[in-house]
PDB file of C-alpha atoms in Angstrom:
ATOM      1  CA  MET A   1      24.691  30.093 -16.203  1.00 97.00           C
ATOM      2  CA  ASN A   2      27.799  29.025 -18.214  1.00 99.00           C
ATOM      3  CA  ALA A   3      28.754  25.681 -19.631  1.00 99.00           C
ATOM      4  CA  LEU A   4      32.165  24.393 -18.985  1.00 99.00           C
ATOM      5  CA  PHE A   5      33.794  21.631 -21.139  1.00 99.00           C
ATOM      6  CA  PHE A   6      36.808  19.827 -20.067  1.00 98.00           C
ATOM      7  CA  ASP A   7      39.204  17.434 -22.070  1.00 96.00           C
ATOM      8  CA  VAL A   8      40.394  14.510 -19.970  1.00 94.00           C
ATOM      9  CA  ASP A   9      44.053  13.547 -20.668  1.00 90.00           C
ATOM     10  CA  GLY A  10      46.471  16.286 -19.729  1.00 93.00           C
ATOM     11  CA  THR A  11      43.656  18.704 -18.700  1.00 96.00           C
ATOM     12  CA  LEU A  12      41.659  17.040 -15.969  1.00 96.00           C
ATOM     13  CA  ILE A  13      43.918  14.068 -15.467  1.00 92.00           C
ATOM     14  CA  ASP A  14      47.521  14.117 -14.629  1.00 89.00           C
ATOM     15  CA  GLU A  15      49.028  11.923 -17.218  1.00 83.00           C
ATOM     16  CA  VAL A  16      51.799  10.669 -14.820  1.00 85.00           C
ATOM     17  CA  THR A  17      49.553   9.765 -11.782  1.00 86.00           C
ATOM     18  CA  HIS A  18      46.316   9.045 -14.042  1.00 86.00           C
ATOM     19  CA  LYS A  19      44.348  10.802 -11.308  1.00 90.00           C
ATOM     20  CA  ILE A  20      42.176  14.083 -11.230  1.00 95.00           C
ATOM     21  CA  PRO A  21      43.833  16.527  -8.699  1.00 96.00           C
ATOM     22  CA  GLU A  22      41.940  17.265  -5.617  1.00 96.00           C
ATOM     23  CA  SER A  23      42.056  20.968  -6.455  1.00 97.00           C
ATOM     24  CA  ALA A  24      40.451  20.276  -9.888  1.00 98.00           C
ATOM     25  CA  GLN A  25      37.649  18.142  -8.141  1.00 97.00           C
ATOM     26  CA  GLU A  26      37.115  21.108  -5.640  1.00 98.00           C
ATOM     27  CA  ALA A  27      36.818  23.665  -8.593  1.00 98.00           C
ATOM     28  CA  LEU A  28      34.263  21.514 -10.337  1.00 98.00           C
ATOM     29  CA  ARG A  29      32.135  21.140  -7.232  1.00 98.00           C
ATOM     30  CA  LYS A  30      32.463  24.922  -6.597  1.00 98.00           C
ATOM     31  CA  THR A  31      31.324  26.007 -10.057  1.00 99.00           C
ATOM     32  CA  ARG A  32      28.470  23.597 -10.247  1.00 99.00           C
ATOM     33  CA  GLU A  33      27.199  25.056  -6.748  1.00 98.00           C
ATOM     34  CA  LYS A  34      27.205  28.397  -8.490  1.00 98.00           C
ATOM     35  CA  GLY A  35      24.720  26.939 -11.124  1.00 98.00           C
ATOM     36  CA  ASN A  36      27.326  26.340 -14.045  1.00 99.00           C
ATOM     37  CA  LYS A  37      27.085  23.176 -15.858  1.00 99.00           C
ATOM     38  CA  VAL A  38      30.140  21.059 -16.310  1.00 99.00           C
ATOM     39  CA  PHE A  39      30.791  18.485 -19.059  1.00 99.00           C
ATOM     40  CA  ILE A  40      33.725  16.100 -19.800  1.00 98.00           C
ATOM     41  CA  ASN A  41      34.463  16.536 -23.602  1.00 98.00           C
ATOM     42  CA  SER A  42      36.713  13.785 -24.667  1.00 95.00           C
ATOM     43  CA  GLY A  43      38.001  11.892 -27.594  1.00 92.00           C
ATOM     44  CA  ARG A  44      37.355   8.749 -25.826  1.00 93.00           C
ATOM     45  CA  THR A  45      34.080   6.755 -26.386  1.00 96.00           C
ATOM     46  CA  SER A  46      31.927   6.184 -23.290  1.00 95.00           C
ATOM     47  CA  GLY A  47      33.156   2.599 -23.161  1.00 93.00           C
ATOM     48  CA  MET A  48      36.641   3.962 -22.475  1.00 92.00           C
ATOM     49  CA  LEU A  49      35.491   6.637 -19.856  1.00 93.00           C
ATOM     50  CA  LYS A  50      34.204   4.009 -17.241  1.00 90.00           C
ATOM     51  CA  ARG A  51      36.938   4.822 -14.736  1.00 89.00           C
ATOM     52  CA  ILE A  52      36.661   8.522 -15.342  1.00 91.00           C
ATOM     53  CA  MET A  53      32.936   8.473 -14.821  1.00 93.00           C
ATOM     54  CA  SER A  54      33.412   6.892 -11.459  1.00 92.00           C
ATOM     55  CA  MET A  55      35.926   9.638 -10.400  1.00 91.00           C
ATOM     56  CA  VAL A  56      34.184  12.791 -11.119  1.00 93.00           C
ATOM     57  CA  GLU A  57      30.763  14.281 -10.477  1.00 95.00           C
ATOM     58  CA  VAL A  58      29.666  16.406 -13.662  1.00 98.00           C
ATOM     59  CA  ASP A  59      26.400  17.147 -15.609  1.00 99.00           C
ATOM     60  CA  GLY A  60      27.253  15.326 -18.683  1.00 98.00           C
ATOM     61  CA  PHE A  61      29.727  13.624 -20.935  1.00 98.00           C
ATOM     62  CA  LEU A  62      30.497  14.408 -24.627  1.00 98.00           C
ATOM     63  CA  CYS A  63      32.110  11.184 -25.808  1.00 97.00           C
ATOM     64  CA  GLY A  64      34.031   9.858 -28.748  1.00 96.00           C
ATOM     65  CA  CYS A  65      34.706  13.473 -30.268  1.00 95.00           C
ATOM     66  CA  GLY A  66      31.019  14.297 -30.224  1.00 96.00           C
ATOM     67  CA  THR A  67      29.717  10.843 -31.376  1.00 98.00           C
ATOM     68  CA  GLU A  68      27.714  10.323 -28.146  1.00 98.00           C
ATOM     69  CA  LEU A  69      26.349  13.055 -25.815  1.00 98.00           C
ATOM     70  CA  ILE A  70      24.978  12.181 -22.254  1.00 98.00           C
ATOM     71  CA  TYR A  71      23.307  14.760 -20.194  1.00 98.00           C
ATOM     72  CA  GLU A  72      22.213  13.941 -16.497  1.00 97.00           C
ATOM     73  CA  GLY A  73      22.761  10.283 -17.110  1.00 96.00           C
ATOM     74  CA  GLU A  74      20.582  10.167 -20.266  1.00 96.00           C
ATOM     75  CA  PRO A  75      21.916   9.979 -23.990  1.00 95.00           C
ATOM     76  CA  ILE A  76      20.850  12.975 -26.082  1.00 97.00           C
ATOM     77  CA  TYR A  77      22.776  12.189 -29.152  1.00 97.00           C
ATOM     78  CA  TYR A  78      24.456   9.031 -30.565  1.00 98.00           C
ATOM     79  CA  HIS A  79      26.081   8.279 -33.888  1.00 98.00           C
ATOM     80  CA  LYS A  80      27.521   4.821 -34.849  1.00 98.00           C
ATOM     81  CA  LEU A  81      29.351   3.577 -38.014  1.00 98.00           C
ATOM     82  CA  THR A  82      27.633   1.131 -40.266  1.00 98.00           C
ATOM     83  CA  GLU A  83      28.743  -2.497 -40.047  1.00 97.00           C
ATOM     84  CA  GLU A  84      30.018  -2.228 -43.704  1.00 98.00           C
ATOM     85  CA  MET A  85      32.287   0.740 -42.661  1.00 98.00           C
ATOM     86  CA  LYS A  86      33.536  -1.100 -39.544  1.00 98.00           C
ATOM     87  CA  ARG A  87      34.592  -4.103 -41.797  1.00 97.00           C
ATOM     88  CA  SER A  88      36.268  -1.539 -44.286  1.00 98.00           C
ATOM     89  CA  ILE A  89      38.261  -0.231 -41.359  1.00 98.00           C
ATOM     90  CA  GLN A  90      39.268  -3.575 -40.271  1.00 97.00           C
ATOM     91  CA  ALA A  91      40.507  -4.480 -43.664  1.00 97.00           C
ATOM     92  CA  ALA A  92      42.398  -1.201 -43.820  1.00 98.00           C
ATOM     93  CA  SER A  93      44.913  -2.539 -41.260  1.00 98.00           C
ATOM     94  CA  GLU A  94      46.444  -5.014 -43.701  1.00 96.00           C
ATOM     95  CA  GLN A  95      45.845  -3.076 -46.854  1.00 98.00           C
ATOM     96  CA  TYR A  96      47.600   0.181 -45.758  1.00 98.00           C
ATOM     97  CA  GLY A  97      49.947  -1.249 -43.099  1.00 98.00           C
ATOM     98  CA  ILE A  98      48.346   0.539 -40.141  1.00 98.00           C
ATOM     99  CA  LEU A  99      47.575  -0.368 -36.679  1.00 98.00           C
ATOM    100  CA  VAL A 100      43.876   0.038 -36.142  1.00 98.00           C
ATOM    101  CA  HIS A 101      42.186   0.636 -32.872  1.00 97.00           C
ATOM    102  CA  LEU A 102      38.252   0.606 -33.008  1.00 97.00           C
ATOM    103  CA  GLU A 103      36.333   2.578 -30.319  1.00 97.00           C
ATOM    104  CA  GLY A 104      32.695   2.280 -29.352  1.00 96.00           C
ATOM    105  CA  ARG A 105      30.108   2.274 -26.473  1.00 93.00           C
ATOM    106  CA  ASN A 106      31.306  -0.958 -25.123  1.00 92.00           C
ATOM    107  CA  GLY A 107      35.033  -0.162 -25.305  1.00 94.00           C
ATOM    108  CA  TRP A 108      38.193  -0.715 -27.356  1.00 95.00           C
ATOM    109  CA  HIS A 109      38.993  -3.288 -29.928  1.00 94.00           C
ATOM    110  CA  SER A 110      42.234  -4.016 -31.694  1.00 95.00           C
ATOM    111  CA  HIS A 111      43.543  -7.220 -33.082  1.00 94.00           C
ATOM    112  CA  PRO A 112      46.723  -6.784 -35.354  1.00 96.00           C
ATOM    113  CA  SER A 113      47.638  -9.864 -37.474  1.00 95.00           C
ATOM    114  CA  GLU A 114      50.932 -11.687 -36.913  1.00 96.00           C
ATOM    115  CA  LYS A 115      51.995 -10.630 -40.446  1.00 96.00           C
ATOM    116  CA  LEU A 116      51.384  -6.841 -39.498  1.00 97.00           C
ATOM    117  CA  LEU A 117      53.347  -7.225 -36.430  1.00 96.00           C
ATOM    118  CA  ARG A 118      56.262  -8.963 -38.178  1.00 96.00           C
ATOM    119  CA  GLU A 119      56.451  -6.357 -40.935  1.00 96.00           C
ATOM    120  CA  HIS A 120      56.311  -3.366 -38.648  1.00 97.00           C
ATOM    121  CA  PRO A 121      58.688  -4.010 -35.624  1.00 96.00           C
ATOM    122  CA  SER A 122      57.313  -0.786 -33.732  1.00 96.00           C
ATOM    123  CA  TYR A 123      53.837  -2.009 -33.590  1.00 97.00           C
ATOM    124  CA  PRO A 124      53.948  -4.813 -30.941  1.00 96.00           C
ATOM    125  CA  ALA A 125      55.162  -2.319 -28.233  1.00 95.00           C
ATOM    126  CA  LEU A 126      52.738   0.324 -29.418  1.00 94.00           C
ATOM    127  CA  TYR A 127      49.859  -2.154 -29.159  1.00 94.00           C
ATOM    128  CA  GLU A 128      50.833  -3.765 -25.837  1.00 94.00           C
ATOM    129  CA  HIS A 129      51.342  -0.279 -24.335  1.00 91.00           C
ATOM    130  CA  LEU A 130      47.916   1.031 -25.540  1.00 91.00           C
ATOM    131  CA  ARG A 131      46.203  -2.305 -24.541  1.00 92.00           C
ATOM    132  CA  HIS A 132      47.713  -2.096 -20.989  1.00 91.00           C
ATOM    133  CA  PHE A 133      46.507   1.543 -20.597  1.00 87.00           C
ATOM    134  CA  ILE A 134      42.896   0.797 -21.873  1.00 91.00           C
ATOM    135  CA  GLU A 135      42.797  -2.194 -19.545  1.00 90.00           C
ATOM    136  CA  LEU A 136      43.649   0.106 -16.646  1.00 85.00           C
ATOM    137  CA  GLU A 137      40.887   2.351 -17.683  1.00 85.00           C
ATOM    138  CA  GLN A 138      38.512  -0.626 -17.774  1.00 87.00           C
ATOM    139  CA  GLY A 139      37.811   0.017 -21.515  1.00 89.00           C
ATOM    140  CA  LEU A 140      38.539  -3.389 -23.198  1.00 88.00           C
ATOM    141  CA  ASP A 141      35.536  -4.594 -25.037  1.00 86.00           C
ATOM    142  CA  PRO A 142      35.247  -8.527 -24.356  1.00 83.00           C
ATOM    143  CA  SER A 143      33.427  -9.297 -27.547  1.00 84.00           C
ATOM    144  CA  PRO A 144      35.333 -10.974 -30.391  1.00 89.00           C
ATOM    145  CA  TYR A 145      37.132  -8.562 -32.796  1.00 89.00           C
ATOM    146  CA  ASP A 146      35.231 -10.178 -35.768  1.00 88.00           C
ATOM    147  CA  GLY A 147      31.937  -9.995 -33.771  1.00 90.00           C
ATOM    148  CA  ASP A 148      28.829  -7.843 -33.630  1.00 90.00           C
ATOM    149  CA  TYR A 149      29.518  -4.735 -31.871  1.00 94.00           C
ATOM    150  CA  GLU A 150      28.991  -1.009 -32.438  1.00 96.00           C
ATOM    151  CA  ILE A 151      31.776   1.599 -33.009  1.00 97.00           C
ATOM    152  CA  SER A 152      31.684   5.345 -33.375  1.00 98.00           C
ATOM    153  CA  LYS A 153      35.234   6.206 -34.296  1.00 98.00           C
ATOM    154  CA  PHE A 154      38.763   4.790 -34.617  1.00 98.00           C
ATOM    155  CA  CYS A 155      42.398   5.662 -34.231  1.00 98.00           C
ATOM    156  CA  ILE A 156      45.482   4.417 -36.274  1.00 98.00           C
ATOM    157  CA  GLU A 157      49.168   4.072 -35.560  1.00 98.00           C
ATOM    158  CA  THR A 158      51.529   4.345 -38.635  1.00 98.00           C
ATOM    159  CA  ASP A 159      55.015   3.287 -39.608  1.00 97.00           C
ATOM    160  CA  ASP A 160      57.401   5.688 -41.530  1.00 96.00           C
ATOM    161  CA  GLY A 161      59.172   2.720 -42.893  1.00 95.00           C
ATOM    162  CA  LYS A 162      62.687   4.030 -41.889  1.00 95.00           C
ATOM    163  CA  GLU A 163      63.473   0.867 -39.787  1.00 94.00           C
ATOM    164  CA  SER A 164      61.070  -1.638 -41.189  1.00 95.00           C
ATOM    165  CA  GLY A 165      61.323  -0.877 -44.800  1.00 96.00           C
ATOM    166  CA  HIS A 166      57.383  -1.105 -45.035  1.00 96.00           C
ATOM    167  CA  PRO A 167      55.934   2.451 -44.740  1.00 98.00           C
ATOM    168  CA  SER A 168      52.276   2.812 -44.074  1.00 98.00           C
ATOM    169  CA  ASP A 169      50.195   3.899 -47.209  1.00 98.00           C
ATOM    170  CA  MET A 170      48.858   7.102 -45.751  1.00 98.00           C
ATOM    171  CA  GLU A 171      48.048   8.507 -49.207  1.00 98.00           C
ATOM    172  CA  GLY A 172      45.804   5.326 -49.857  1.00 98.00           C
ATOM    173  CA  PHE A 173      44.282   5.476 -46.533  1.00 99.00           C
ATOM    174  CA  ARG A 174      43.352   9.191 -46.905  1.00 98.00           C
ATOM    175  CA  LYS A 175      41.942   8.554 -50.410  1.00 98.00           C
ATOM    176  CA  GLU A 176      39.634   5.859 -49.098  1.00 98.00           C
ATOM    177  CA  PHE A 177      38.604   7.405 -45.725  1.00 99.00           C
ATOM    178  CA  GLY A 178      39.276  11.151 -46.066  1.00 98.00           C
ATOM    179  CA  ARG A 179      35.862  12.068 -46.948  1.00 98.00           C
ATOM    180  CA  ALA A 180      34.028  10.083 -44.536  1.00 98.00           C
ATOM    181  CA  PHE A 181      36.366  10.929 -41.583  1.00 98.00           C
ATOM    182  CA  ASN A 182      38.214  13.911 -40.214  1.00 96.00           C
ATOM    183  CA  ILE A 183      41.727  12.475 -39.793  1.00 96.00           C
ATOM    184  CA  ILE A 184      43.536  14.369 -36.891  1.00 92.00           C
ATOM    185  CA  ASP A 185      47.276  14.139 -36.772  1.00 92.00           C
ATOM    186  CA  ARG A 186      48.086  13.716 -33.049  1.00 89.00           C
ATOM    187  CA  GLY A 187      51.765  13.519 -33.708  1.00 90.00           C
ATOM    188  CA  HIS A 188      54.233  10.650 -33.780  1.00 93.00           C
ATOM    189  CA  GLY A 189      52.440   8.718 -36.311  1.00 97.00           C
ATOM    190  CA  PHE A 190      49.105   8.619 -34.402  1.00 96.00           C
ATOM    191  CA  TYR A 191      45.974   9.577 -36.150  1.00 97.00           C
ATOM    192  CA  GLU A 192      42.319   9.984 -34.673  1.00 96.00           C
ATOM    193  CA  CYS A 193      39.633   9.452 -37.268  1.00 98.00           C
ATOM    194  CA  VAL A 194      36.256  11.152 -36.367  1.00 97.00           C
ATOM    195  CA  PRO A 195      33.301  10.811 -38.563  1.00 98.00           C
ATOM    196  CA  ALA A 196      32.486  13.807 -40.670  1.00 98.00           C
ATOM    197  CA  GLY A 197      30.054  16.306 -39.027  1.00 96.00           C
ATOM    198  CA  HIS A 198      31.453  15.370 -35.575  1.00 97.00           C
ATOM    199  CA  GLY A 199      34.251  16.593 -33.372  1.00 95.00           C
ATOM    200  CA  LYS A 200      34.701  18.396 -30.041  1.00 96.00           C
ATOM    201  CA  GLY A 201      33.399  21.556 -31.564  1.00 97.00           C
ATOM    202  CA  ALA A 202      30.336  19.996 -32.916  1.00 97.00           C
ATOM    203  CA  ALA A 203      29.649  18.282 -29.598  1.00 98.00           C
ATOM    204  CA  VAL A 204      29.930  21.714 -27.865  1.00 98.00           C
ATOM    205  CA  ASP A 205      27.401  23.298 -30.298  1.00 98.00           C
ATOM    206  CA  ARG A 206      24.852  20.436 -29.863  1.00 98.00           C
ATOM    207  CA  THR A 207      25.024  20.654 -26.228  1.00 98.00           C
ATOM    208  CA  LEU A 208      24.621  24.428 -26.165  1.00 98.00           C
ATOM    209  CA  SER A 209      21.762  24.172 -28.303  1.00 98.00           C
ATOM    210  CA  TYR A 210      20.144  21.496 -26.083  1.00 98.00           C
ATOM    211  CA  LEU A 211      20.809  23.734 -23.020  1.00 98.00           C
ATOM    212  CA  HIS A 212      19.631  26.998 -24.923  1.00 98.00           C
ATOM    213  CA  LEU A 213      22.961  28.696 -24.210  1.00 99.00           C
ATOM    214  CA  THR A 214      25.294  30.755 -26.612  1.00 98.00           C
ATOM    215  CA  ARG A 215      28.983  30.156 -27.537  1.00 98.00           C
ATOM    216  CA  ASP A 216      29.814  33.256 -25.403  1.00 98.00           C
ATOM    217  CA  GLU A 217      28.441  31.311 -22.315  1.00 99.00           C
ATOM    218  CA  ALA A 218      30.843  28.375 -23.054  1.00 99.00           C
ATOM    219  CA  TYR A 219      34.265  27.750 -21.676  1.00 99.00           C
ATOM    220  CA  GLY A 220      36.697  25.027 -23.144  1.00 99.00           C
ATOM    221  CA  PHE A 221      39.658  23.502 -21.200  1.00 99.00           C
ATOM    222  CA  GLY A 222      42.103  21.544 -23.330  1.00 97.00           C
ATOM    223  CA  ASP A 223      45.678  20.806 -24.119  1.00 96.00           C
ATOM    224  CA  SER A 224      46.016  18.823 -27.430  1.00 91.00           C
ATOM    225  CA  SER A 225      45.381  19.230 -31.191  1.00 88.00           C
ATOM    226  CA  ASN A 226      42.123  17.416 -30.928  1.00 84.00           C
ATOM    227  CA  ASP A 227      40.776  20.411 -28.746  1.00 93.00           C
ATOM    228  CA  GLU A 228      41.291  22.799 -31.533  1.00 95.00           C
ATOM    229  CA  GLU A 229      37.789  22.356 -32.806  1.00 95.00           C
ATOM    230  CA  MET A 230      36.487  23.069 -29.378  1.00 98.00           C
ATOM    231  CA  PHE A 231      38.515  26.050 -29.163  1.00 98.00           C
ATOM    232  CA  GLN A 232      36.948  27.428 -32.442  1.00 98.00           C
ATOM    233  CA  VAL A 233      33.477  27.440 -30.905  1.00 98.00           C
ATOM    234  CA  VAL A 234      33.590  28.348 -27.303  1.00 99.00           C
ATOM    235  CA  GLY A 235      33.742  31.964 -26.267  1.00 98.00           C
ATOM    236  CA  HIS A 236      36.357  31.414 -23.706  1.00 99.00           C
ATOM    237  CA  PRO A 237      39.178  28.884 -24.586  1.00 99.00           C
ATOM    238  CA  VAL A 238      41.653  27.963 -21.768  1.00 99.00           C
ATOM    239  CA  ALA A 239      44.868  26.069 -22.627  1.00 98.00           C
ATOM    240  CA  MET A 240      46.795  24.132 -20.078  1.00 98.00           C
ATOM    241  CA  GLY A 241      50.353  25.098 -19.123  1.00 97.00           C
ATOM    242  CA  GLN A 242      51.463  22.179 -21.292  1.00 96.00           C
ATOM    243  CA  HIS A 243      49.728  22.226 -24.617  1.00 97.00           C
ATOM    244  CA  ASP A 244      49.886  21.777 -28.299  1.00 95.00           C
ATOM    245  CA  PRO A 245      51.152  25.212 -29.846  1.00 96.00           C
ATOM    246  CA  ILE A 246      48.349  24.950 -32.409  1.00 95.00           C
ATOM    247  CA  LEU A 247      45.857  26.016 -29.764  1.00 97.00           C
ATOM    248  CA  GLU A 248      47.615  29.397 -29.314  1.00 97.00           C
ATOM    249  CA  SER A 249      46.139  30.786 -32.531  1.00 97.00           C
ATOM    250  CA  TYR A 250      42.774  31.025 -30.594  1.00 97.00           C
ATOM    251  CA  HIS A 251      44.282  33.237 -28.083  1.00 97.00           C
ATOM    252  CA  PRO A 252      43.406  31.357 -25.083  1.00 98.00           C
ATOM    253  CA  PHE A 253      43.904  31.957 -21.415  1.00 98.00           C
ATOM    254  CA  ILE A 254      46.875  29.909 -20.619  1.00 98.00           C
ATOM    255  CA  THR A 255      46.737  28.345 -17.239  1.00 98.00           C
ATOM    256  CA  LYS A 256      49.178  26.314 -15.145  1.00 98.00           C
ATOM    257  CA  ARG A 257      49.845  22.615 -15.797  1.00 97.00           C
ATOM    258  CA  VAL A 258      47.277  20.156 -14.474  1.00 96.00           C
ATOM    259  CA  GLU A 259      49.526  18.858 -11.884  1.00 95.00           C
ATOM    260  CA  GLU A 260      50.188  22.451 -10.701  1.00 97.00           C
ATOM    261  CA  ASP A 261      46.637  23.051 -10.022  1.00 97.00           C
ATOM    262  CA  GLY A 262      45.949  24.528 -13.330  1.00 98.00           C
ATOM    263  CA  ILE A 263      42.223  24.006 -13.384  1.00 98.00           C
ATOM    264  CA  TYR A 264      41.581  25.555 -10.116  1.00 98.00           C
ATOM    265  CA  TYR A 265      43.876  28.567 -11.029  1.00 98.00           C
ATOM    266  CA  ALA A 266      42.122  29.204 -14.291  1.00 98.00           C
ATOM    267  CA  MET A 267      38.671  28.915 -12.912  1.00 99.00           C
ATOM    268  CA  GLU A 268      39.452  31.262 -10.069  1.00 98.00           C
ATOM    269  CA  ARG A 269      40.950  33.800 -12.336  1.00 98.00           C
ATOM    270  CA  LEU A 270      37.999  33.580 -14.599  1.00 98.00           C
ATOM    271  CA  GLY A 271      35.578  34.099 -11.883  1.00 98.00           C
ATOM    272  CA  LEU A 272      33.950  30.777 -12.169  1.00 98.00           C
ATOM    273  CA  LEU A 273      34.280  29.732  -8.534  1.00 98.00           C
TER     274      LEU A 273
END
C-alpha cells in the first residue's frame, strides 16, 4: 500500500476551468481500487475546500498546510490559533500596510479598512478578485470579522509602494510574526503564513505515522512553492508540467500539465494504476 498526496490548485484542478479533469478522477479511482490511499494536501483550510470535497472521492484531506487532518471523514489532528494571535493578525493589516486574509474551519475572512484601500490602490481589485474566487468555492465565513470564530493560518498581500508611495512594512511584519509562522513567499507580493511546526511536509509525516507507512511509500503531486515541504519528505515527488522551478531541486518526476491529463500520465508511468 502506498499513500498519494495531491495539491489542489494547478495540480488536481485546472485553474482555467476550475474543474478536475475526468482523466484525473479515473486515475484516483483506479489507484484506490489497487489499495492505495489518496489524500488531498492543500494550503486551503477545510472551510475553503467544501466544493472540492463534493467533487472528488478520496481517503482523506490534509487541510490548511497541515493544520487539520481528516481521514475517512474523521478529524485526526487539528491546530487553531489563539484568540489573542488572531487579534494581533487583524491589527497587523493597518500596522504594516498589508491586506490580510484569515482562514479557518468555517471559511475565509477579510475586511480591509477604507483607509487601507485608499492608501494602497492595488488592494481593492486584489480583495474583490479573491473574495469572488472564495465565494465560488463556497468558502466565505458568514460570521462577523470581529466575531468569535477559529482560524488556523492566514495569507497576506503586500504593496511595494512603487505606485502608491506607501510600501508595506514587511520587515516589521517578519519581526513580529516570523518566529510563530513560516512565511512562504508565493510570488507577486503574496505570502502564505503557516504556524511553526506545520506545513504540507509535516502533514504528510503525521499522516504516514497514523497509517504506519514510510516516506518511501509516499508520492507527492504538486506545482507551487508551498509544495516544497511535501517534496522534502515524500519518497516520490511528482511535479506538474507547469511548476515553480524551486521544486526541481528535489529531482521530481515531471509530468504533463493538469489540463493535458498530467495526473493520469504520471500515475500510469509510475505503476500506480
